[in-house]
mmCIF file of C-alpha atoms in Angstrom:
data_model
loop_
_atom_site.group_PDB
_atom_site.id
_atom_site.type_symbol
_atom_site.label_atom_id
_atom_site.label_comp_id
_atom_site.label_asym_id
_atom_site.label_seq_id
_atom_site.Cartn_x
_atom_site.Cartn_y
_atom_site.Cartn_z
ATOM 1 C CA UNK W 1241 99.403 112.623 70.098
ATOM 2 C CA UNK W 1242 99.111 108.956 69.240
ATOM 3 C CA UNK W 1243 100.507 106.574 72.042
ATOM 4 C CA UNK W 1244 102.394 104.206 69.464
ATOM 5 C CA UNK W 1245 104.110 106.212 66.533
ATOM 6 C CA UNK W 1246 105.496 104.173 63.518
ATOM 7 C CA UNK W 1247 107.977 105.557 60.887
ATOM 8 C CA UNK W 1248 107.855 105.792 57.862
ATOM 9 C CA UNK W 1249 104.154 104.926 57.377
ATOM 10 C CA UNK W 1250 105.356 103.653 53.450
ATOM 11 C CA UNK W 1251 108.108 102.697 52.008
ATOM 12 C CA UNK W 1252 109.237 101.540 48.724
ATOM 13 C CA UNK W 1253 112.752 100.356 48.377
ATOM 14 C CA UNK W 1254 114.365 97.804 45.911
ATOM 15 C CA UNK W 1255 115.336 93.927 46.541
ATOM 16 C CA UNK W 1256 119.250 93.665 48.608
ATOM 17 C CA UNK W 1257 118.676 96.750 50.086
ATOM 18 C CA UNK W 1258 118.704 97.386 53.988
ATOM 19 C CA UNK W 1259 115.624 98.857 55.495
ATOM 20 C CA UNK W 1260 115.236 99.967 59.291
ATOM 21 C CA UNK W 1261 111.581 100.641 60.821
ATOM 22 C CA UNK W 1262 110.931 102.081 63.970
ATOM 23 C CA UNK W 1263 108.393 102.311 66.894
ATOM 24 C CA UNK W 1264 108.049 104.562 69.667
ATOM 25 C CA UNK W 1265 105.225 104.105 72.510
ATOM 26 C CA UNK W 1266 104.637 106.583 74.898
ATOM 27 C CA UNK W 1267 102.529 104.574 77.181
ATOM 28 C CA UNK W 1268 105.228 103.475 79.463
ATOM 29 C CA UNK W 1269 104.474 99.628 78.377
ATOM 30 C CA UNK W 1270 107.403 96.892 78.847
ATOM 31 C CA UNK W 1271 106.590 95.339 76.451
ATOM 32 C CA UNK W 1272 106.656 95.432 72.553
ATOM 33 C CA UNK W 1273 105.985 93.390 69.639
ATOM 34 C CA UNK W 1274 106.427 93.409 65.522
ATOM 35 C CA UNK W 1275 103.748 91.769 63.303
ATOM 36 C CA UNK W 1276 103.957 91.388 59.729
ATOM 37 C CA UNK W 1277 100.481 91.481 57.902
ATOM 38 C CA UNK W 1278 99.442 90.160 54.612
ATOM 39 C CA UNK W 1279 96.075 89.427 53.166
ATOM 40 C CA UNK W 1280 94.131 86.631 54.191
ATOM 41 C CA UNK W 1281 97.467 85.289 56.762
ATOM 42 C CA UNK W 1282 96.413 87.364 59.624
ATOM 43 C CA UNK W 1283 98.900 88.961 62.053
ATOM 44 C CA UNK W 1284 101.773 87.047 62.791
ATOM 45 C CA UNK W 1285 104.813 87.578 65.386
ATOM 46 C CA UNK W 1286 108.158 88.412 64.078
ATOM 47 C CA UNK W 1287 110.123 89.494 67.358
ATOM 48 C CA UNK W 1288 108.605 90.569 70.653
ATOM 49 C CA UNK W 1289 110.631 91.980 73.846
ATOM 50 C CA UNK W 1290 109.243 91.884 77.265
ATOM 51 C CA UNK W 1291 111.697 94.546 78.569
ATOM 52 C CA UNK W 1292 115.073 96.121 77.385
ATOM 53 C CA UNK W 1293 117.548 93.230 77.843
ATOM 54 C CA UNK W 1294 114.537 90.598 76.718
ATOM 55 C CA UNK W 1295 114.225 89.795 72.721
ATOM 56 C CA UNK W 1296 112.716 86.795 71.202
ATOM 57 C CA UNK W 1297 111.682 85.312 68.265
ATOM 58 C CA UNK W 1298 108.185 85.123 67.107
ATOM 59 C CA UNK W 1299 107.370 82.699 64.132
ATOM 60 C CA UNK W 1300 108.657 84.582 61.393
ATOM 61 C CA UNK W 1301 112.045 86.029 62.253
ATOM 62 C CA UNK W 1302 113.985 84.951 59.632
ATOM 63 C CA UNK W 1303 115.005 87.741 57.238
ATOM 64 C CA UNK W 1304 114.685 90.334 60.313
ATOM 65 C CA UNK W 1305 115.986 91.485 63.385
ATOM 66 C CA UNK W 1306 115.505 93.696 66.246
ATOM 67 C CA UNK W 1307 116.817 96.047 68.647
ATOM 68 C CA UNK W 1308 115.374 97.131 71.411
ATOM 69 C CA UNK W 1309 117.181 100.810 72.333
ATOM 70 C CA UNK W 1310 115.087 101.819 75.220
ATOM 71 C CA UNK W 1311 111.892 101.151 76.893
ATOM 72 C CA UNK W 1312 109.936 103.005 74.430
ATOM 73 C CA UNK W 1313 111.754 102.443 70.933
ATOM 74 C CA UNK W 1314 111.894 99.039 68.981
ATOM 75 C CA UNK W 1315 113.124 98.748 65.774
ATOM 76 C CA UNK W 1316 113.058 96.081 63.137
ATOM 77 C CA UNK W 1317 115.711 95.466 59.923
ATOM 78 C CA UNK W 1318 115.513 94.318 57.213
ATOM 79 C CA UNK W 1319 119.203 93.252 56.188
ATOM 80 C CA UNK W 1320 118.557 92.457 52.557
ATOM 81 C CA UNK W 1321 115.450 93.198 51.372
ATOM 82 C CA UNK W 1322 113.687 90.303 49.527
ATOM 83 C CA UNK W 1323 109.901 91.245 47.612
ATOM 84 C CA UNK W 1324 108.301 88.205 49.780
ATOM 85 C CA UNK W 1325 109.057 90.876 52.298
ATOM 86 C CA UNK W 1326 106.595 93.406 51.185
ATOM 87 C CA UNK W 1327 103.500 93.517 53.809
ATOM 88 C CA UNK W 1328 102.082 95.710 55.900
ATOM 89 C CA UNK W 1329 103.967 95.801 59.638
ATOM 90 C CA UNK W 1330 102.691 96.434 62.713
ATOM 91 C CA UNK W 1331 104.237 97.133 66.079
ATOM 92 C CA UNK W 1332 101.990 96.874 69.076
ATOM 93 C CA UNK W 1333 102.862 97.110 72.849
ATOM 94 C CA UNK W 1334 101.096 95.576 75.879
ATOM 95 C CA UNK W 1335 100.054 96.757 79.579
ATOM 96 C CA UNK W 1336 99.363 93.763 82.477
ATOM 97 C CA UNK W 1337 95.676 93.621 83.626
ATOM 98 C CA UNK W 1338 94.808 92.375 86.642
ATOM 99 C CA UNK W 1339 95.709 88.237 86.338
ATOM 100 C CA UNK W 1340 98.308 88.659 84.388
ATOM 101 C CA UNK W 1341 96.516 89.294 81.025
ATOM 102 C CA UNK W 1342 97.037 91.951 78.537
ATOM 103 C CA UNK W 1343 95.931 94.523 76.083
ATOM 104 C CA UNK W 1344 98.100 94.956 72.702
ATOM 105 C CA UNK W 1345 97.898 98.568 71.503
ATOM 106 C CA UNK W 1346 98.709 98.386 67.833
ATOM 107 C CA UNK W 1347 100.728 101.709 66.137
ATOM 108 C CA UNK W 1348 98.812 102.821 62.715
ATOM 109 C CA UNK W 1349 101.472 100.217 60.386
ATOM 110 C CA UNK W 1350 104.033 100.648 58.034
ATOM 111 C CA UNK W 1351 103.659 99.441 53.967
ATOM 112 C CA UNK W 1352 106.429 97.901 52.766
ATOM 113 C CA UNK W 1353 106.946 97.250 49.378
ATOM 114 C CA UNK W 1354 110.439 95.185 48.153
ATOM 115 C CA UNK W 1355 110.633 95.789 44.310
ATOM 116 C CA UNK K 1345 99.594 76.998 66.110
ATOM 117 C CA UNK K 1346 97.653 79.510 64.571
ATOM 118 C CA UNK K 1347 94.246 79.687 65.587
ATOM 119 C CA UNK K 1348 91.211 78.638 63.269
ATOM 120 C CA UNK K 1349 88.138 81.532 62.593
ATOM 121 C CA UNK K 1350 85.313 80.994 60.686
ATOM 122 C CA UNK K 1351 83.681 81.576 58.485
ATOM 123 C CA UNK K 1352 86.022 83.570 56.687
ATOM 124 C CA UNK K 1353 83.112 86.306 55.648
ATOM 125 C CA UNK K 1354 80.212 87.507 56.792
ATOM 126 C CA UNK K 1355 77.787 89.845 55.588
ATOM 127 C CA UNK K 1356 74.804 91.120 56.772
ATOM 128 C CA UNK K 1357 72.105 93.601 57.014
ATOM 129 C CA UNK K 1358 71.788 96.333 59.548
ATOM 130 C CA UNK K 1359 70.307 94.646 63.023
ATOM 131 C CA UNK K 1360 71.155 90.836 62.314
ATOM 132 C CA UNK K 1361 73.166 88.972 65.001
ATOM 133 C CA UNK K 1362 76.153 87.264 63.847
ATOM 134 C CA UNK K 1363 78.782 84.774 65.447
ATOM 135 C CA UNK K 1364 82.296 84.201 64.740
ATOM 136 C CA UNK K 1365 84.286 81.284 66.030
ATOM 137 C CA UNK K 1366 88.150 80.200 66.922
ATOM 138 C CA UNK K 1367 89.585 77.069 67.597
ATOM 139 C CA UNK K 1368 92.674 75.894 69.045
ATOM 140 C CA UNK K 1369 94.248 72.753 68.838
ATOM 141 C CA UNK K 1370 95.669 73.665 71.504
ATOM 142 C CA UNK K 1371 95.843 74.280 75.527
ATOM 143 C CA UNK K 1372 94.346 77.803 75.841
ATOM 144 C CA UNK K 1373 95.239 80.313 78.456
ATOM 145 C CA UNK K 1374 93.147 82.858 77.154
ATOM 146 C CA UNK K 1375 91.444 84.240 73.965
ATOM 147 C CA UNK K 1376 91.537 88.047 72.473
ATOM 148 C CA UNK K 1377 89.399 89.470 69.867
ATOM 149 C CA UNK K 1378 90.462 92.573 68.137
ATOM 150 C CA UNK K 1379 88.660 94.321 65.006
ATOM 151 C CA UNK K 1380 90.478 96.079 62.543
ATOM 152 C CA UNK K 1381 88.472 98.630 60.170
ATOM 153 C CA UNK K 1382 89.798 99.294 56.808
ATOM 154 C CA UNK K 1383 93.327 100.876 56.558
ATOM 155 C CA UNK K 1384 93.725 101.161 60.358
ATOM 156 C CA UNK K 1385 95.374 99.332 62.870
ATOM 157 C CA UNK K 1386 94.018 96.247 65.468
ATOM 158 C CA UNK K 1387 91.944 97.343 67.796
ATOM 159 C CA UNK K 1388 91.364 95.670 71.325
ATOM 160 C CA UNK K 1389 87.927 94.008 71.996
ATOM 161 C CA UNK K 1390 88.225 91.964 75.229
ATOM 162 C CA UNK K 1391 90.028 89.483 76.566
ATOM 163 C CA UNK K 1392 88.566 85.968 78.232
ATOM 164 C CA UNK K 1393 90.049 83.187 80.458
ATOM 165 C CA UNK K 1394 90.164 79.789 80.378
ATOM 166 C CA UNK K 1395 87.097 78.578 82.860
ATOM 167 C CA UNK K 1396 84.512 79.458 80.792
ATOM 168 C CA UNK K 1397 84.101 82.873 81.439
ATOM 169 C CA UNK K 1398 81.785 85.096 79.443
ATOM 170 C CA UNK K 1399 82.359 88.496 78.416
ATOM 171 C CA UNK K 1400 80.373 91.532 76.837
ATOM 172 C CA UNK K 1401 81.104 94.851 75.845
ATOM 173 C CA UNK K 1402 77.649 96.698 74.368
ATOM 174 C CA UNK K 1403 75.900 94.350 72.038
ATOM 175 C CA UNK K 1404 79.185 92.226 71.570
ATOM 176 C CA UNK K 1405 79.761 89.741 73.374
ATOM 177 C CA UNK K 1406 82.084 86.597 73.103
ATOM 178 C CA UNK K 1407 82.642 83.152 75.385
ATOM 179 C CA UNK K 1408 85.147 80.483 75.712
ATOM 180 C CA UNK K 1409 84.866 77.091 75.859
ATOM 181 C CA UNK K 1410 87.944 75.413 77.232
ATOM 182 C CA UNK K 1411 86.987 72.269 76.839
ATOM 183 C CA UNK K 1412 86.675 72.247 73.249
ATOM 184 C CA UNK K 1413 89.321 75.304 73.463
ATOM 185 C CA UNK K 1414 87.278 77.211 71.457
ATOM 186 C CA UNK K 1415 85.573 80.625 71.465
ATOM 187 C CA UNK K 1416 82.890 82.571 70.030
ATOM 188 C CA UNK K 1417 82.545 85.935 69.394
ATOM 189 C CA UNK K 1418 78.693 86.978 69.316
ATOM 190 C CA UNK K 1419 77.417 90.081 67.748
ATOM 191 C CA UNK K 1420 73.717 91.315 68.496
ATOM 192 C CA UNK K 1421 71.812 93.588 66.056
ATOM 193 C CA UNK K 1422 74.401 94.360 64.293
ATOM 194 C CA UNK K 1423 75.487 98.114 63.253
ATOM 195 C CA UNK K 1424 77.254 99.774 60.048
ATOM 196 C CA UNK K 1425 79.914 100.485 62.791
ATOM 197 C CA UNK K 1426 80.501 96.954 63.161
ATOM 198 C CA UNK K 1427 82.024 96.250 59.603
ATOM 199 C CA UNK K 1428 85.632 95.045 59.738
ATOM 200 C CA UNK K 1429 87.763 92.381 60.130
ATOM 201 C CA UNK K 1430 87.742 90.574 63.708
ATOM 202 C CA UNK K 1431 90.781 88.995 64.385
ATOM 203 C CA UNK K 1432 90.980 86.112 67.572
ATOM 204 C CA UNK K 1433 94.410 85.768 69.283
ATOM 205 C CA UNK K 1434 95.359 82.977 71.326
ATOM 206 C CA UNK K 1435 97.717 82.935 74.404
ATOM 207 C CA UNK K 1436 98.815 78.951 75.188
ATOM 208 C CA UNK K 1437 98.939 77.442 78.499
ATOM 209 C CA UNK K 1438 101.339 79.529 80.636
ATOM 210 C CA UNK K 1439 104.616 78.679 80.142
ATOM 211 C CA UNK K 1440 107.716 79.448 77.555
ATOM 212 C CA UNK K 1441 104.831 81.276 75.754
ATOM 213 C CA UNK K 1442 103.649 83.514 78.344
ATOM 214 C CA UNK K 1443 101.834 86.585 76.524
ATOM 215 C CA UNK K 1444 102.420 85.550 73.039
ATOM 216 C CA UNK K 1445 99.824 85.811 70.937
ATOM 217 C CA UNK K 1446 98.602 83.525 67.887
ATOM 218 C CA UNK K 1447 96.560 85.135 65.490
ATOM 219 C CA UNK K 1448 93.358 83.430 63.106
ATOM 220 C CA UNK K 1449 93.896 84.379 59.888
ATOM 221 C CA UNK K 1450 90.399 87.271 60.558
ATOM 222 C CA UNK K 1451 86.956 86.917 59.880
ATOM 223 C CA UNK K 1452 85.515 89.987 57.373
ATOM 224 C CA UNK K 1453 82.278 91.453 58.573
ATOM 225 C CA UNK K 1454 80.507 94.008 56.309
ATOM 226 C CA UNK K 1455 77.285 95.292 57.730
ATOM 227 C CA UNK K 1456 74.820 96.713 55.089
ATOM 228 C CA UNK K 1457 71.920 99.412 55.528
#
């Protein structure tokens, strides 16, 4: 079974509407992260929680939130659906190595497409 | 704050060496590389610190130049498994950002028989 499960995998809704997407890790990993992809941008943060009371925004977070319901379940929302919205998104969680560093482990994404 | 790579492609034939770089402007902690293969996600490469520090992992290899904040990702005779797109991520000087990451906008390697 995969370690970090995103649903739906794709999803096509229609502009106002409100969309929810969800990530579950069973690695046992504090920490957890959304990333919004498009082509030729790169990964970039939305929201990223370092534990259950912890949320923060990442460089993107307007148009989104979070919610962080347990150690292993982050979600993201889209209140109103906008096409500019329509990407491919990516939550990843992290482990400590060592001095402090750390791995991201990235689920297998979620298309998006705002019409 | 995001991270410069280049060049933005590279292609190449089966057993050439290749190097992609990322550049800060700046303070670096430390720098990530992750590869991404076509319709799947990120994928962990290695991590280095600030100092210097060198790291390989078969015939990849990458090293960071804190100085320049910089880093370079080095890949020796390359294979058809090495096609993808690398991505660097930067982690800032310890502080309010502790273990965020900045991604480069990905470097896309095809590797041809």
């Amino acid at each position: 079974d995969a370690d970090v499960t995103q649903t739906p995998r794709n999803r096509i809704t229609k502009t106002g509407k409100r969309i929810m997407l969800e990530c579950s890790q069973t690695k046992g990993h504090d920490r957890m992260y959304w990333y919004r992809q498009d082509p030729g941008l790169g990964l970039r943060l939305i929201y990223y929680s370092f534990d259950v009371k912890d949320i923060n925004k990442g460089e993107i977070s307007d148009g989104y939130s979070v919610s962080r319901q347990a150690q292993a379940k982050f979600s993201l929302s889209l209140e109103s659906a906008i096409p500019n919205q329509t990407a491919l998104y990516f939550c990843a969680t992290s482990d400590l190595l060592g001095r402090g560093l750390e791995e991201q482990f990235f689920g297998p994404g979620t298309r998006l497409t705002v019409l | 704050q995001q991270p410069v790579q280049s060049p933005q492609a590279v292609i190449l034939r089966e057993g050439e060496d290749a190097v992609i770089n990322c550049s800060s402007s700046k303070a670096l902690y430390s720098v990530h590389w992750y590869r991404q293969k076509h319709g799947e996600a990120p994928v962990f490469l290695m991590i280095l610190l600030k100092g210097g520090e060198q790291k390989g992992h078969d015939k990849i290899s990458a090293s960071f130049n804190e100085k320049k904040q910089q880093s370079s990702l080095y890949l020796t005779a390359s294979q058809l498994s090495y096609s993808g797109t690398y991505f660097c991520g930067t982690e800032r000087d310890r502080g309010s950002t502790l273990g965020r990451l900045y991604f480069g906008r990905g470097t896309q390697l095809t590797v041809w028989p």
